[in-house]
Amino acid sequence: MARLVSAHRAHIGTRRGRRVLGCFAQAVLLLRFMRQRVAVADLARDNAVSLKTAYRYLHEALDVLAVQAPDLPEVVAAAVNRGTEHLLLDGTLIETDRVSDPGSRRDRWYSGKHRHHGGLVQIVTDSDGRPLWVSPVEPGCTHDLTAARIHALPALYAAARDGVPTLADKAYTGAGAGIRVPVRRPRGRQVLDASTRGWNSYVNAERAFVEHGIAHLKTRWRALTRVTLCPWRISAIVATALVLSQMENCY
């Protein structure tokens, strides 16, 4: 992380000795925020910098790490080359403080499903639940299928054409060819036949791995349990968590 920060400073032309914190100290600041969810005011106090400077260092480090996250077409191409059996897709709400949009009649960041304010993020994992890609954030009122159509489905359709389908839950019903979901039970007293029930059991069992992957991200990187920054910064925070998790797996 310190090497990435150092390369960023060299790219923007920061001269040696012009920063209060060195690259290593800035990397530690980011890790404390991500791993321990330390308040920015405490980070400022511990590093003897102003609150404004601490926010600037934090946002800069988040942006430096977030751009290292892979794009979904890149992830799909790698999965196809590996001969992956299938990919897994699910959405998760990253809780935030109460946020309202000026001039809007409704609070877009409130999720009626979760009954909490937050941002919705789509996550793609491999068949073992290892996170491979995270989407930019959408306001909490956004439906999973809508967010997937914006950020994920075009690339996942390409994966399906190459023999790598995607498994998802019933929230993605109607997503299109290649997105495999459980079959809804008919209304009334009708029941599903045995083969359909078996299909539903298979999809639900495989989908458990994506939930494990999301839980790992949120418990390993506690900054994702509740975000007190601007909710649009959730995109950078989740992407940073993905990059850090992949760094840990590599080293």
PDB file of C-alpha atoms in Angstrom:
ATOM      1  CA  MET A   1       0.000   0.000   0.000  1.00  0.00           C
ATOM      2  CA  ALA A   2       2.823   2.387   0.840  1.00  0.00           C
ATOM      3  CA  ARG A   3       4.373   1.692  -2.571  1.00  0.00           C
ATOM      4  CA  LEU A   4       1.089   2.509  -4.298  1.00  0.00           C
ATOM      5  CA  VAL A   5       0.779   5.756  -2.343  1.00  0.00           C
ATOM      6  CA  SER A   6       4.401   6.619  -3.171  1.00  0.00           C
ATOM      7  CA  ALA A   7       3.777   6.001  -6.876  1.00  0.00           C
ATOM      8  CA  HIS A   8       0.687   8.222  -6.729  1.00  0.00           C
ATOM      9  CA  ARG A   9       2.639  11.044  -5.109  1.00  0.00           C
ATOM     10  CA  ALA A  10       5.348  10.762  -7.755  1.00  0.00           C
ATOM     11  CA  HIS A  11       2.675  10.820 -10.473  1.00  0.00           C
ATOM     12  CA  ILE A  12       1.102  14.060  -9.208  1.00  0.00           C
ATOM     13  CA  GLY A  13       4.506  15.638  -8.615  1.00  0.00           C
ATOM     14  CA  THR A  14       4.581  15.831  -4.814  1.00  0.00           C
ATOM     15  CA  ARG A  15       8.031  16.929  -3.707  1.00  0.00           C
ATOM     16  CA  ARG A  16       9.875  15.088  -0.953  1.00  0.00           C
ATOM     17  CA  GLY A  17       9.295  16.560   2.509  1.00  0.00           C
ATOM     18  CA  ARG A  18       6.153  18.488   1.532  1.00  0.00           C
ATOM     19  CA  ARG A  19       3.739  16.133   3.311  1.00  0.00           C
ATOM     20  CA  VAL A  20       3.187  15.902   7.068  1.00  0.00           C
ATOM     21  CA  LEU A  21       2.760  12.130   6.833  1.00  0.00           C
ATOM     22  CA  GLY A  22       4.964   9.789   4.856  1.00  0.00           C
ATOM     23  CA  CYS A  23       3.629   7.106   2.544  1.00  0.00           C
ATOM     24  CA  PHE A  24       3.843   4.378   5.192  1.00  0.00           C
ATOM     25  CA  ALA A  25       2.022   6.501   7.789  1.00  0.00           C
ATOM     26  CA  GLN A  26      -0.726   7.277   5.268  1.00  0.00           C
ATOM     27  CA  ALA A  27      -1.096   3.581   4.488  1.00  0.00           C
ATOM     28  CA  VAL A  28      -1.396   2.813   8.209  1.00  0.00           C
ATOM     29  CA  LEU A  29      -4.033   5.548   8.524  1.00  0.00           C
ATOM     30  CA  LEU A  30      -6.091   3.894   5.810  1.00  0.00           C
ATOM     31  CA  LEU A  31      -5.676   0.421   7.310  1.00  0.00           C
ATOM     32  CA  ARG A  32      -6.833   1.628  10.734  1.00  0.00           C
ATOM     33  CA  PHE A  33      -9.917   3.148   9.126  1.00  0.00           C
ATOM     34  CA  MET A  34     -10.697   0.023   7.096  1.00  0.00           C
ATOM     35  CA  ARG A  35      -9.807  -2.664   9.623  1.00  0.00           C
ATOM     36  CA  GLN A  36     -10.766  -1.047  12.949  1.00  0.00           C
ATOM     37  CA  ARG A  37     -13.239   1.624  11.760  1.00  0.00           C
ATOM     38  CA  VAL A  38     -11.335   4.298  13.675  1.00  0.00           C
ATOM     39  CA  ALA A  39     -13.057   7.688  13.590  1.00  0.00           C
ATOM     40  CA  VAL A  40     -11.385  10.294  11.396  1.00  0.00           C
ATOM     41  CA  ALA A  41     -11.106  12.636  14.388  1.00  0.00           C
ATOM     42  CA  ASP A  42      -9.070   9.989  16.223  1.00  0.00           C
ATOM     43  CA  LEU A  43      -6.881   9.445  13.166  1.00  0.00           C
ATOM     44  CA  ALA A  44      -6.220  13.189  13.052  1.00  0.00           C
ATOM     45  CA  ARG A  45      -5.319  13.289  16.750  1.00  0.00           C
ATOM     46  CA  ASP A  46      -3.044  10.230  16.605  1.00  0.00           C
ATOM     47  CA  ASN A  47      -1.148  11.605  13.595  1.00  0.00           C
ATOM     48  CA  ALA A  48      -1.003  15.194  14.904  1.00  0.00           C
ATOM     49  CA  VAL A  49      -2.746  16.650  11.861  1.00  0.00           C
ATOM     50  CA  SER A  50      -5.877  18.715  11.451  1.00  0.00           C
ATOM     51  CA  LEU A  51      -9.235  17.063  10.855  1.00  0.00           C
ATOM     52  CA  LYS A  52      -9.343  18.487   7.326  1.00  0.00           C
ATOM     53  CA  THR A  53      -5.898  17.049   6.567  1.00  0.00           C
ATOM     54  CA  ALA A  54      -6.889  13.638   7.944  1.00  0.00           C
ATOM     55  CA  TYR A  55      -9.931  13.560   5.667  1.00  0.00           C
ATOM     56  CA  ARG A  56      -7.769  14.559   2.699  1.00  0.00           C
ATOM     57  CA  TYR A  57      -5.226  11.819   3.391  1.00  0.00           C
ATOM     58  CA  LEU A  58      -7.986   9.248   3.877  1.00  0.00           C
ATOM     59  CA  HIS A  59      -9.837  10.132   0.690  1.00  0.00           C
ATOM     60  CA  GLU A  60      -6.617  10.142  -1.294  1.00  0.00           C
ATOM     61  CA  ALA A  61      -5.575   6.719  -0.014  1.00  0.00           C
ATOM     62  CA  LEU A  62      -9.058   5.306  -0.709  1.00  0.00           C
ATOM     63  CA  ASP A  63      -8.905   6.554  -4.290  1.00  0.00           C
ATOM     64  CA  VAL A  64      -5.393   5.155  -4.798  1.00  0.00           C
ATOM     65  CA  LEU A  65      -6.473   1.671  -3.676  1.00  0.00           C
ATOM     66  CA  ALA A  66      -9.910   1.732  -5.310  1.00  0.00           C
ATOM     67  CA  VAL A  67      -8.531   2.209  -8.825  1.00  0.00           C
ATOM     68  CA  GLN A  68      -6.658  -1.088  -8.402  1.00  0.00           C
ATOM     69  CA  ALA A  69      -9.959  -2.993  -8.304  1.00  0.00           C
ATOM     70  CA  PRO A  70     -10.573  -5.067 -11.465  1.00  0.00           C
ATOM     71  CA  ASP A  71     -13.321  -4.246 -13.949  1.00  0.00           C
ATOM     72  CA  LEU A  72     -16.107  -6.774 -14.461  1.00  0.00           C
ATOM     73  CA  PRO A  73     -15.227  -7.600 -18.110  1.00  0.00           C
ATOM     74  CA  GLU A  74     -11.707  -8.395 -16.909  1.00  0.00           C
ATOM     75  CA  VAL A  75     -13.102 -10.641 -14.164  1.00  0.00           C
ATOM     76  CA  VAL A  76     -15.430 -12.378 -16.623  1.00  0.00           C
ATOM     77  CA  ALA A  77     -12.629 -13.034 -19.107  1.00  0.00           C
ATOM     78  CA  ALA A  78     -10.454 -14.553 -16.369  1.00  0.00           C
ATOM     79  CA  ALA A  79     -13.340 -16.756 -15.189  1.00  0.00           C
ATOM     80  CA  VAL A  80     -13.956 -18.023 -18.718  1.00  0.00           C
ATOM     81  CA  ASN A  81     -10.252 -18.790 -19.218  1.00  0.00           C
ATOM     82  CA  ARG A  82     -10.160 -20.742 -15.946  1.00  0.00           C
ATOM     83  CA  GLY A  83     -13.210 -22.752 -16.941  1.00  0.00           C
ATOM     84  CA  THR A  84     -15.190 -21.608 -13.890  1.00  0.00           C
ATOM     85  CA  GLU A  85     -18.424 -23.559 -13.425  1.00  0.00           C
ATOM     86  CA  HIS A  86     -20.451 -20.469 -12.556  1.00  0.00           C
ATOM     87  CA  LEU A  87     -20.311 -17.035 -10.962  1.00  0.00           C
ATOM     88  CA  LEU A  88     -22.416 -15.805  -8.046  1.00  0.00           C
ATOM     89  CA  LEU A  89     -24.191 -12.425  -7.843  1.00  0.00           C
ATOM     90  CA  ASP A  90     -25.809 -10.736  -4.882  1.00  0.00           C
ATOM     91  CA  GLY A  91     -26.426  -7.264  -3.491  1.00  0.00           C
ATOM     92  CA  THR A  92     -25.706  -5.937  -0.028  1.00  0.00           C
ATOM     93  CA  LEU A  93     -26.627  -2.750   1.818  1.00  0.00           C
ATOM     94  CA  ILE A  94     -23.795  -0.758   3.396  1.00  0.00           C
ATOM     95  CA  GLU A  95     -25.372   1.154   6.255  1.00  0.00           C
ATOM     96  CA  THR A  96     -24.852   4.894   6.545  1.00  0.00           C
ATOM     97  CA  ASP A  97     -25.971   7.749   8.725  1.00  0.00           C
ATOM     98  CA  ARG A  98     -29.228   9.422   7.796  1.00  0.00           C
ATOM     99  CA  VAL A  99     -28.804  11.157   4.438  1.00  0.00           C
ATOM    100  CA  SER A 100     -31.284  13.167   2.396  1.00  0.00           C
ATOM    101  CA  ASP A 101     -30.978  14.724  -1.054  1.00  0.00           C
ATOM    102  CA  PRO A 102     -31.648  18.467  -1.105  1.00  0.00           C
ATOM    103  CA  GLY A 103     -34.715  19.281  -3.177  1.00  0.00           C
ATOM    104  CA  SER A 104     -35.895  15.659  -3.260  1.00  0.00           C
ATOM    105  CA  ARG A 105     -39.317  14.703  -1.921  1.00  0.00           C
ATOM    106  CA  ARG A 106     -38.131  11.341  -0.691  1.00  0.00           C
ATOM    107  CA  ASP A 107     -34.972  10.072   0.930  1.00  0.00           C
ATOM    108  CA  ARG A 108     -33.312   7.968  -1.749  1.00  0.00           C
ATOM    109  CA  TRP A 109     -30.788   6.480   0.679  1.00  0.00           C
ATOM    110  CA  TYR A 110     -33.455   4.800   2.826  1.00  0.00           C
ATOM    111  CA  SER A 111     -33.944   1.088   2.108  1.00  0.00           C
ATOM    112  CA  GLY A 112     -37.481  -0.066   2.830  1.00  0.00           C
ATOM    113  CA  LYS A 113     -36.330  -3.680   2.607  1.00  0.00           C
ATOM    114  CA  HIS A 114     -33.690  -3.281   5.338  1.00  0.00           C
ATOM    115  CA  ARG A 115     -35.435  -0.378   7.105  1.00  0.00           C
ATOM    116  CA  HIS A 116     -32.202   1.532   7.300  1.00  0.00           C
ATOM    117  CA  HIS A 117     -30.270   4.185   5.410  1.00  0.00           C
ATOM    118  CA  GLY A 118     -27.476   2.899   3.245  1.00  0.00           C
ATOM    119  CA  GLY A 119     -26.002   2.334  -0.183  1.00  0.00           C
ATOM    120  CA  LEU A 120     -26.630  -0.741  -2.343  1.00  0.00           C
ATOM    121  CA  VAL A 121     -23.600  -2.522  -3.817  1.00  0.00           C
ATOM    122  CA  GLN A 122     -23.579  -5.501  -6.206  1.00  0.00           C
ATOM    123  CA  ILE A 123     -20.917  -8.155  -5.596  1.00  0.00           C
ATOM    124  CA  VAL A 124     -19.746 -10.949  -7.908  1.00  0.00           C
ATOM    125  CA  THR A 125     -17.843 -13.904  -6.451  1.00  0.00           C
ATOM    126  CA  ASP A 126     -16.502 -17.159  -7.810  1.00  0.00           C
ATOM    127  CA  SER A 127     -18.160 -20.480  -7.005  1.00  0.00           C
ATOM    128  CA  ASP A 128     -16.235 -20.664  -3.702  1.00  0.00           C
ATOM    129  CA  GLY A 129     -17.427 -17.246  -2.537  1.00  0.00           C
ATOM    130  CA  ARG A 130     -14.189 -15.300  -3.118  1.00  0.00           C
ATOM    131  CA  PRO A 131     -15.146 -11.721  -4.044  1.00  0.00           C
ATOM    132  CA  LEU A 132     -14.027 -10.866  -7.564  1.00  0.00           C
ATOM    133  CA  TRP A 133     -15.785  -7.576  -8.324  1.00  0.00           C
ATOM    134  CA  VAL A 134     -17.837  -4.891  -6.605  1.00  0.00           C
ATOM    135  CA  SER A 135     -20.070  -2.322  -8.267  1.00  0.00           C
ATOM    136  CA  PRO A 136     -20.309   1.422  -7.687  1.00  0.00           C
ATOM    137  CA  VAL A 137     -22.850   2.316  -5.026  1.00  0.00           C
ATOM    138  CA  GLU A 138     -26.493   3.085  -5.696  1.00  0.00           C
ATOM    139  CA  PRO A 139     -28.902   4.732  -3.207  1.00  0.00           C
ATOM    140  CA  GLY A 140     -30.524   2.316  -0.785  1.00  0.00           C
ATOM    141  CA  CYS A 141     -33.975   2.589  -2.366  1.00  0.00           C
ATOM    142  CA  THR A 142     -32.648   0.996  -5.581  1.00  0.00           C
ATOM    143  CA  HIS A 143     -33.813  -2.546  -6.336  1.00  0.00           C
ATOM    144  CA  ASP A 144     -31.171  -5.244  -6.771  1.00  0.00           C
ATOM    145  CA  LEU A 145     -32.277  -5.977 -10.327  1.00  0.00           C
ATOM    146  CA  THR A 146     -32.136  -2.294 -11.286  1.00  0.00           C
ATOM    147  CA  ALA A 147     -28.616  -1.913  -9.901  1.00  0.00           C
ATOM    148  CA  ALA A 148     -27.528  -5.118 -11.652  1.00  0.00           C
ATOM    149  CA  ARG A 149     -28.895  -3.876 -14.973  1.00  0.00           C
ATOM    150  CA  ILE A 150     -26.882  -0.675 -14.596  1.00  0.00           C
ATOM    151  CA  HIS A 151     -23.560  -2.170 -13.542  1.00  0.00           C
ATOM    152  CA  ALA A 152     -23.351  -5.946 -13.964  1.00  0.00           C
ATOM    153  CA  LEU A 153     -25.693  -7.667 -16.393  1.00  0.00           C
ATOM    154  CA  PRO A 154     -24.083  -6.726 -19.752  1.00  0.00           C
ATOM    155  CA  ALA A 155     -20.772  -8.329 -18.758  1.00  0.00           C
ATOM    156  CA  LEU A 156     -22.503 -11.323 -17.139  1.00  0.00           C
ATOM    157  CA  TYR A 157     -24.458 -11.951 -20.351  1.00  0.00           C
ATOM    158  CA  ALA A 158     -21.125 -12.195 -22.155  1.00  0.00           C
ATOM    159  CA  ALA A 159     -19.923 -14.722 -19.563  1.00  0.00           C
ATOM    160  CA  ALA A 160     -23.072 -16.805 -20.068  1.00  0.00           C
ATOM    161  CA  ARG A 161     -22.503 -16.876 -23.834  1.00  0.00           C
ATOM    162  CA  ASP A 162     -19.049 -18.303 -23.135  1.00  0.00           C
ATOM    163  CA  GLY A 163     -20.421 -21.041 -20.900  1.00  0.00           C
ATOM    164  CA  VAL A 164     -20.178 -19.394 -17.455  1.00  0.00           C
ATOM    165  CA  PRO A 165     -23.692 -18.675 -16.104  1.00  0.00           C
ATOM    166  CA  THR A 166     -24.430 -16.630 -13.006  1.00  0.00           C
ATOM    167  CA  LEU A 167     -26.486 -17.836 -10.047  1.00  0.00           C
ATOM    168  CA  ALA A 168     -28.553 -15.304  -8.105  1.00  0.00           C
ATOM    169  CA  ASP A 169     -31.550 -15.138  -5.772  1.00  0.00           C
ATOM    170  CA  LYS A 170     -35.187 -14.454  -6.617  1.00  0.00           C
ATOM    171  CA  ALA A 171     -34.639 -10.690  -6.524  1.00  0.00           C
ATOM    172  CA  TYR A 172     -33.034 -11.072  -9.972  1.00  0.00           C
ATOM    173  CA  THR A 173     -36.004 -12.846 -11.538  1.00  0.00           C
ATOM    174  CA  GLY A 174     -36.358 -11.539 -15.080  1.00  0.00           C
ATOM    175  CA  ALA A 175     -32.704 -10.530 -15.368  1.00  0.00           C
ATOM    176  CA  GLY A 176     -32.376 -12.398 -18.657  1.00  0.00           C
ATOM    177  CA  ALA A 177     -30.656 -15.383 -20.201  1.00  0.00           C
ATOM    178  CA  GLY A 178     -27.664 -16.698 -18.316  1.00  0.00           C
ATOM    179  CA  ILE A 179     -28.797 -15.411 -14.911  1.00  0.00           C
ATOM    180  CA  ARG A 180     -30.086 -18.533 -13.149  1.00  0.00           C
ATOM    181  CA  VAL A 181     -32.484 -17.972 -10.237  1.00  0.00           C
ATOM    182  CA  PRO A 182     -34.785 -20.197  -8.144  1.00  0.00           C
ATOM    183  CA  VAL A 183     -38.286 -20.759  -9.459  1.00  0.00           C
ATOM    184  CA  ARG A 184     -41.036 -18.973  -7.540  1.00  0.00           C
ATOM    185  CA  ARG A 185     -43.791 -21.103  -6.038  1.00  0.00           C
ATOM    186  CA  PRO A 186     -47.133 -20.635  -7.825  1.00  0.00           C
ATOM    187  CA  ARG A 187     -49.903 -18.802  -6.038  1.00  0.00           C
ATOM    188  CA  GLY A 188     -52.549 -20.660  -4.137  1.00  0.00           C
ATOM    189  CA  ARG A 189     -52.152 -24.283  -3.140  1.00  0.00           C
ATOM    190  CA  GLN A 190     -50.121 -25.294  -6.155  1.00  0.00           C
ATOM    191  CA  VAL A 191     -46.749 -26.864  -5.437  1.00  0.00           C
ATOM    192  CA  LEU A 192     -43.598 -27.189  -7.480  1.00  0.00           C
ATOM    193  CA  ASP A 193     -42.725 -30.523  -9.005  1.00  0.00           C
ATOM    194  CA  ALA A 194     -39.819 -32.563  -7.661  1.00  0.00           C
ATOM    195  CA  SER A 195     -37.319 -31.570 -10.360  1.00  0.00           C
ATOM    196  CA  THR A 196     -38.020 -27.859  -9.840  1.00  0.00           C
ATOM    197  CA  ARG A 197     -37.671 -28.208  -6.086  1.00  0.00           C
ATOM    198  CA  GLY A 198     -34.344 -29.942  -6.672  1.00  0.00           C
ATOM    199  CA  TRP A 199     -33.213 -27.055  -8.884  1.00  0.00           C
ATOM    200  CA  ASN A 200     -34.169 -24.542  -6.214  1.00  0.00           C
ATOM    201  CA  SER A 201     -32.253 -26.484  -3.582  1.00  0.00           C
ATOM    202  CA  TYR A 202     -29.178 -26.556  -5.809  1.00  0.00           C
ATOM    203  CA  VAL A 203     -29.241 -22.807  -6.517  1.00  0.00           C
ATOM    204  CA  ASN A 204     -29.830 -21.916  -2.867  1.00  0.00           C
ATOM    205  CA  ALA A 205     -27.026 -24.200  -1.710  1.00  0.00           C
ATOM    206  CA  GLU A 206     -24.560 -22.714  -4.211  1.00  0.00           C
ATOM    207  CA  ARG A 207     -25.676 -19.171  -3.395  1.00  0.00           C
ATOM    208  CA  ALA A 208     -24.677 -19.641   0.233  1.00  0.00           C
ATOM    209  CA  PHE A 209     -21.062 -19.073  -0.821  1.00  0.00           C
ATOM    210  CA  VAL A 210     -21.691 -15.528  -2.067  1.00  0.00           C
ATOM    211  CA  GLU A 211     -23.285 -14.684   1.267  1.00  0.00           C
ATOM    212  CA  HIS A 212     -20.191 -16.044   3.009  1.00  0.00           C
ATOM    213  CA  GLY A 213     -18.015 -13.855   0.795  1.00  0.00           C
ATOM    214  CA  ILE A 214     -20.033 -10.736   1.587  1.00  0.00           C
ATOM    215  CA  ALA A 215     -19.960 -11.548   5.294  1.00  0.00           C
ATOM    216  CA  HIS A 216     -16.176 -11.951   5.118  1.00  0.00           C
ATOM    217  CA  LEU A 217     -15.750  -8.528   3.529  1.00  0.00           C
ATOM    218  CA  LYS A 218     -17.943  -6.849   6.126  1.00  0.00           C
ATOM    219  CA  THR A 219     -16.373  -8.538   9.138  1.00  0.00           C
ATOM    220  CA  ARG A 220     -12.783  -8.334   7.934  1.00  0.00           C
ATOM    221  CA  TRP A 221     -13.070  -4.656   6.966  1.00  0.00           C
ATOM    222  CA  ARG A 222     -15.193  -3.084   9.677  1.00  0.00           C
ATOM    223  CA  ALA A 223     -15.471   0.216   7.813  1.00  0.00           C
ATOM    224  CA  LEU A 224     -18.209  -1.518   5.790  1.00  0.00           C
ATOM    225  CA  THR A 225     -20.414  -2.116   8.825  1.00  0.00           C
ATOM    226  CA  ARG A 226     -21.413   1.554   8.891  1.00  0.00           C
ATOM    227  CA  VAL A 227     -20.114   4.444   6.791  1.00  0.00           C
ATOM    228  CA  THR A 228     -20.100   7.951   8.243  1.00  0.00           C
ATOM    229  CA  LEU A 229     -18.498   9.614   5.213  1.00  0.00           C
ATOM    230  CA  CYS A 230     -20.485  10.863   2.226  1.00  0.00           C
ATOM    231  CA  PRO A 231     -22.522   7.838   1.050  1.00  0.00           C
ATOM    232  CA  TRP A 232     -21.164   8.205  -2.479  1.00  0.00           C
ATOM    233  CA  ARG A 233     -17.750   7.351  -0.989  1.00  0.00           C
ATOM    234  CA  ILE A 234     -19.055   3.818  -0.379  1.00  0.00           C
ATOM    235  CA  SER A 235     -17.937   2.974  -3.920  1.00  0.00           C
ATOM    236  CA  ALA A 236     -14.291   3.701  -3.048  1.00  0.00           C
ATOM    237  CA  ILE A 237     -14.521   2.051   0.381  1.00  0.00           C
ATOM    238  CA  VAL A 238     -15.950  -1.221  -0.967  1.00  0.00           C
ATOM    239  CA  ALA A 239     -13.472  -1.292  -3.854  1.00  0.00           C
ATOM    240  CA  THR A 240     -10.640  -0.721  -1.367  1.00  0.00           C
ATOM    241  CA  ALA A 241     -11.908  -3.607   0.772  1.00  0.00           C
ATOM    242  CA  LEU A 242     -11.889  -5.844  -2.312  1.00  0.00           C
ATOM    243  CA  VAL A 243      -8.321  -4.845  -3.223  1.00  0.00           C
ATOM    244  CA  LEU A 244      -7.094  -5.381   0.347  1.00  0.00           C
ATOM    245  CA  SER A 245      -8.716  -8.823   0.484  1.00  0.00           C
ATOM    246  CA  GLN A 246      -7.079  -9.795  -2.795  1.00  0.00           C
ATOM    247  CA  MET A 247      -3.725  -8.501  -1.502  1.00  0.00           C
ATOM    248  CA  GLU A 248      -4.053 -10.726   1.546  1.00  0.00           C
ATOM    249  CA  ASN A 249      -4.812 -13.752  -0.630  1.00  0.00           C
ATOM    250  CA  CYS A 250      -1.814 -12.994  -2.853  1.00  0.00           C
ATOM    251  CA  TYR A 251       0.687 -12.563  -0.046  1.00  0.00           C
TER     252      TYR A 251
END
